[in-house]
XYZ file of C-alpha atoms in Angstrom:
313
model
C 139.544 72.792 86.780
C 139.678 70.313 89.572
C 138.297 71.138 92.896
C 139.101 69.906 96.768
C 136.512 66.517 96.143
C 138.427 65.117 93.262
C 135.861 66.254 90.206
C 136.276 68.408 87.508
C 134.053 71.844 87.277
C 133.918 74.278 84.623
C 133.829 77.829 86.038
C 132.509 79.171 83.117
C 129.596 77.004 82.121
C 129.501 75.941 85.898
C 129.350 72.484 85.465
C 130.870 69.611 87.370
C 132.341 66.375 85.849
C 133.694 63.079 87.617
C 136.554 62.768 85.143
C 138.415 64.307 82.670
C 137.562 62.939 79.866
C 133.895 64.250 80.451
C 135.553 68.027 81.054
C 137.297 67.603 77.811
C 134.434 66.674 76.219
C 132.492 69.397 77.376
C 135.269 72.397 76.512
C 134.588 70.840 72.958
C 131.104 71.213 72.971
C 128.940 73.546 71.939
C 127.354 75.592 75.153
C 131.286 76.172 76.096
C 131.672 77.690 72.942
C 128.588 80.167 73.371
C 129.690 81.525 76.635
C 133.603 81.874 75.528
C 132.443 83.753 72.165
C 130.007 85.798 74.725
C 132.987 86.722 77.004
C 135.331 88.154 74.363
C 132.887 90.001 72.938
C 132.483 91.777 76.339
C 135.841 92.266 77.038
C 136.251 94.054 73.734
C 133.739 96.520 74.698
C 135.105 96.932 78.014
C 138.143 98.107 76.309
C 136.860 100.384 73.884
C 134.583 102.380 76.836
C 138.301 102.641 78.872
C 140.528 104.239 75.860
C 137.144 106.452 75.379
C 137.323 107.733 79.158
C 141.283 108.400 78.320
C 140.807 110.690 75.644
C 139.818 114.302 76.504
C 136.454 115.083 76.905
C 135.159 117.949 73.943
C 135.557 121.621 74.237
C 132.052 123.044 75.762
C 130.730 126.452 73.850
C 131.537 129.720 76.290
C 128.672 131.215 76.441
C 129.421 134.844 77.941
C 126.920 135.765 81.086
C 125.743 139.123 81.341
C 125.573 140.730 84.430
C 123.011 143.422 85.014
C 121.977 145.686 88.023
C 118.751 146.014 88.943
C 117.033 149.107 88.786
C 114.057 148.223 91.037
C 110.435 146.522 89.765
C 108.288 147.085 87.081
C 104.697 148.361 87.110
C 101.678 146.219 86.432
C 98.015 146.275 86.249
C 95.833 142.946 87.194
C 92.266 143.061 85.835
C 89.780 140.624 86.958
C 86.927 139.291 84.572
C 84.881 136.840 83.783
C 83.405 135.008 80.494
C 79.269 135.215 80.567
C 79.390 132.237 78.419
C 81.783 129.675 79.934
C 81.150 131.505 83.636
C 84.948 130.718 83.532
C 87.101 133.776 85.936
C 90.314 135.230 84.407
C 93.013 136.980 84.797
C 94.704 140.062 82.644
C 98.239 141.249 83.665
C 99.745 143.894 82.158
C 103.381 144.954 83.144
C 105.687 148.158 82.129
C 109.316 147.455 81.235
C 110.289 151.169 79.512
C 113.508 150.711 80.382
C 113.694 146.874 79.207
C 117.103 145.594 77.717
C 117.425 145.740 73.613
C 115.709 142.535 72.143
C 114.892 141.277 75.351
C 111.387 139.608 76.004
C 110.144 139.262 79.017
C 109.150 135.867 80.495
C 106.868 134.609 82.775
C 106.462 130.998 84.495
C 103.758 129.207 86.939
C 105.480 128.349 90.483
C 103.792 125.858 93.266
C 103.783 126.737 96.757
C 106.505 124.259 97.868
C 109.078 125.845 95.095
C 109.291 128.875 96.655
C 110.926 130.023 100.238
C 109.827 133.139 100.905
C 106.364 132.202 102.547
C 105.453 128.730 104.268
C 103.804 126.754 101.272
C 100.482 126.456 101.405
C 98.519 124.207 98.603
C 95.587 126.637 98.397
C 97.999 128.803 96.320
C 100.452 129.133 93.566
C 102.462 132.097 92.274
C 103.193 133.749 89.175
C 106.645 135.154 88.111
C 107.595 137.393 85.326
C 110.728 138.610 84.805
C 112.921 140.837 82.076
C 116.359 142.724 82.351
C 117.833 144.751 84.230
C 113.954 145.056 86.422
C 114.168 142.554 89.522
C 111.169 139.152 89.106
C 107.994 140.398 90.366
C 105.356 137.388 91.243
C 101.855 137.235 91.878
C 99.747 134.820 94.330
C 97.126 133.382 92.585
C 94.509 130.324 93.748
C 95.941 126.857 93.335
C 93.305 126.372 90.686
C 93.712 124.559 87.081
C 94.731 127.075 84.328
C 93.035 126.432 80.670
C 95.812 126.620 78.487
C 93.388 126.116 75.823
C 94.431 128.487 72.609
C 91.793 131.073 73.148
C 91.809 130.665 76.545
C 95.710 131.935 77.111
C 97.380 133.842 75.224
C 100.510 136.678 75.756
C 101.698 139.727 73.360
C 105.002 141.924 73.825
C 104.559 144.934 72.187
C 107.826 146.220 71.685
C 106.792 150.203 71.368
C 105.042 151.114 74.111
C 107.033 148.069 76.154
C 104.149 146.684 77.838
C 103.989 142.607 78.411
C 100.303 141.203 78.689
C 99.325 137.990 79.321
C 96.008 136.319 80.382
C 94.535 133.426 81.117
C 91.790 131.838 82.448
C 90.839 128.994 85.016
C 88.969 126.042 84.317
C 85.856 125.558 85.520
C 84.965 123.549 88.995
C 81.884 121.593 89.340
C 81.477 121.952 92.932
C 82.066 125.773 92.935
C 79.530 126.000 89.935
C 77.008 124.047 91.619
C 77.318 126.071 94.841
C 77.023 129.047 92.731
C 73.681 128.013 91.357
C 71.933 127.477 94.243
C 73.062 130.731 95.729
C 71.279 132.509 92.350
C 68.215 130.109 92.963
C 67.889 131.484 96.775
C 68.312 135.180 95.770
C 65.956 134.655 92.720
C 63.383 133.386 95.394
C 64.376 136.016 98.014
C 63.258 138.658 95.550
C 60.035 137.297 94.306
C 58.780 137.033 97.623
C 59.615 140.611 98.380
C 58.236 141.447 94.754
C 54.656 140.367 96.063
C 54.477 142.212 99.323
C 52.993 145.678 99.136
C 55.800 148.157 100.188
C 55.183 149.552 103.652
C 55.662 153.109 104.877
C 59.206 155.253 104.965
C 60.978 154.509 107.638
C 59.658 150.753 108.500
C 61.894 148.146 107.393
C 59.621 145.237 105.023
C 58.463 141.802 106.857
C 57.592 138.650 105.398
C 54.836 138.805 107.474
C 51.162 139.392 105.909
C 49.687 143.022 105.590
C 47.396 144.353 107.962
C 44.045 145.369 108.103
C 43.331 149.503 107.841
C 44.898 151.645 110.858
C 42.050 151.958 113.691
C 40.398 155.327 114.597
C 40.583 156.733 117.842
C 37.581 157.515 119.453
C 35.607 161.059 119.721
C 36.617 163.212 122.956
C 33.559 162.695 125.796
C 31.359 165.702 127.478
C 33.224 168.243 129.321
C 33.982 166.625 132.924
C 33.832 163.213 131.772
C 36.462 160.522 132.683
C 38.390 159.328 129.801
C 37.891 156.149 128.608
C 39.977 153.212 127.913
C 42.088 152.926 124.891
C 40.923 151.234 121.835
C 40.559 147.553 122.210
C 41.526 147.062 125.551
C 38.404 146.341 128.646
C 37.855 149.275 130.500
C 38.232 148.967 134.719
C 35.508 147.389 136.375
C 32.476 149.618 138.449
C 33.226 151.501 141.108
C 31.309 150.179 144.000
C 30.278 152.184 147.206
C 31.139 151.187 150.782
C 28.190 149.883 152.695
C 26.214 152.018 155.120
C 27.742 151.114 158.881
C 24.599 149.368 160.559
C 22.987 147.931 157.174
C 23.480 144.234 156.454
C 24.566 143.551 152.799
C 22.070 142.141 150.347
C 21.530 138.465 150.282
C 21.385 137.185 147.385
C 18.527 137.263 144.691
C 15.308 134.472 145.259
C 15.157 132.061 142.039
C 12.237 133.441 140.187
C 12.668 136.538 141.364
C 12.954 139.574 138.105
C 16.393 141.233 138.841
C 16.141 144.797 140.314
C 15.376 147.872 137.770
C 18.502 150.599 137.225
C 19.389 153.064 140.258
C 17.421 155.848 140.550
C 18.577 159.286 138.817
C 20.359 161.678 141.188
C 20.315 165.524 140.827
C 21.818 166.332 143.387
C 25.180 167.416 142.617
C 26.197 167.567 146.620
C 26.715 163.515 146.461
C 29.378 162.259 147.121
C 29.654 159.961 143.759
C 32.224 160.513 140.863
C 30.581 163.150 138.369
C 28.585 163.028 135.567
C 27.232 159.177 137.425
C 23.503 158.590 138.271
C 22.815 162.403 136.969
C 19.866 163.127 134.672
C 18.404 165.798 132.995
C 16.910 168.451 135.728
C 13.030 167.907 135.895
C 13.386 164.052 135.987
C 12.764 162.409 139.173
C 12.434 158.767 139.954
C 10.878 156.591 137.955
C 7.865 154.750 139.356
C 8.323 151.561 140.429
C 5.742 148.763 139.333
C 4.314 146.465 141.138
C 5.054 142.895 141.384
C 2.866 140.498 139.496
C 0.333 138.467 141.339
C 1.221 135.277 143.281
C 4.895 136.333 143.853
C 6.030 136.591 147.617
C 7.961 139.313 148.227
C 10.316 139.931 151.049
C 9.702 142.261 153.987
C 12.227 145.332 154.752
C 14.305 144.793 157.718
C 13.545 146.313 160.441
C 15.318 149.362 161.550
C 17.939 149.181 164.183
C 16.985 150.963 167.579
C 19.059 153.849 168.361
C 18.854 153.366 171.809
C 20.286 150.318 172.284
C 23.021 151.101 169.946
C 23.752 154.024 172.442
């Protein structure tokens, strides 16, 4: 084919040629005769796929639906348990179908959270369905957990007298969960030794960590008849009760170095004083002790002297 420039170009091969006895040559060569082999053979299929789509497409079995009405849902049991071996949870359901449709079976499937559109999906969860005519599809929510559908580990049975449906199954196994578990029975296991070792205290007082204590003090014997009582156990008792000064006497200076500290007060029997009983009273018969004398070479000061009356007047 010749173009607008004056050359020859093949459409086919898309090739150009500046004459045409170079285009004949190449129509008679052997890469032209490739691609015109190539493009029949298409066309022929072409053909065949277009008298195909004119014939009428095959009769489709009827299958004839059955249309039942519901009579409301079934009842079911769900039993939780767990394998001591494997520490794996699981799952038993068992549903009633007594009025179940002749030679039906019933059928169950696992549904995500984002198949359903009753509830906003939530990936912590999945559901459960079972279903069986004419009884409406019950489901269950169940953690979003992997199911071992191992061949011990699942397993379902229709038994078709008492028309009961069972099926069970059991999750696999998470590490973290596990691990989380075992430190939780290592802190109770510890938790309970410690209280093992600690004697158990009265009724009534809830148990400490803290160490036992020593045996319960006594209280101390009741004093004579008339006597103050004294302080509870283990606390100081209040200091001495001291007596106002005499008006006209000057208070007593304090003691010379050297000097032996003054003896005890002398017993009073006289119970007209005006000091707290059963203080500075002794045994009738007992006067005042006698004083002793003070030991050679020690200067001892004099009394002082007695105010006059009658310049006080």
């Amino acid at each position: 084919m010749k173009n607008h420039l004056g050359s020859y170009e093949c459409k086919l091969c898309l090739t150009l040629h500046n004459n045409e006895g170079s285009y004949l040559a190449h129509t008679q060569g052997k890469k032209h005769q490739q691609n015109l082999a190539r493009r029949a053979a298409k066309e022929s299929l072409e053909k065949e796929a277009a008298n195909q789509a004119n014939l009428p497409a095959p009769a489709k079995p009827r299958v004839k639906l059955r249309h039942f009405v519901k009579i409301g849902r079934p009842g079911y049991k769900v039993t939780k348990q767990k394998d001591v071996k494997s520490d794996q949870h699981s799952l038993l359901f068992q549903i009633d179908y007594p009025e179940i449709v002749p030679e039906a079976i019933p059928k169950h499937r696992f549904m995500s959270a984002y198949e359903q559109r009753i509830e906003p999906p939530d990936k912590r969860w999945q559901y459960l369905l079972f279903a069986a005519e004419p009884y409406e599809t019950i489901s269950f929510k169940i953690p979003s957990r992997e199911v071992d559908k191992g061949d011990k580990k699942m397993w379902t049975q229709w038994n078709p007298q008492t028309k009961q449906f069972f099926l069970q199954f059991y999750f696999k196994e998470n590490i973290k969960e596990a691990k989380a578990m075992m430190r939780e029975k290592q802190k109770q296991a510890i938790k309970a030794a410690s209280r093992d070792k600690l004697p158990p205290g009265p009724p009534g007082v809830p148990p400490s960590n803290l160490p036992p204590r020593g045996p319960p003090r006594i209280p101390p014997p009741p004093g004579p008849p008339g006597a103050r009582p004294g302080p509870p156990n283990g606390f100081p008792g209040p200091p001495p009760m001291m007596r106002p000064p005499t008006p006209g006497m000057r208070p007593p200076g304090p003691p010379n170095p050297g000097m032996r500290p003054p003896g005890p007060p002398p017993m009073n029997n006289d119970p007209s004083d005006d000091g707290p009983p059963g203080i500075g009273m002794g045994p009738p018969g007992l006067g005042q002790p006698p004083s002793r004398p003070p030991p050679p070479g020690m200067m001892t000061r004099p009394p002082p002297p007695q105010p006059d009356m009658d310049m006080i007047q």
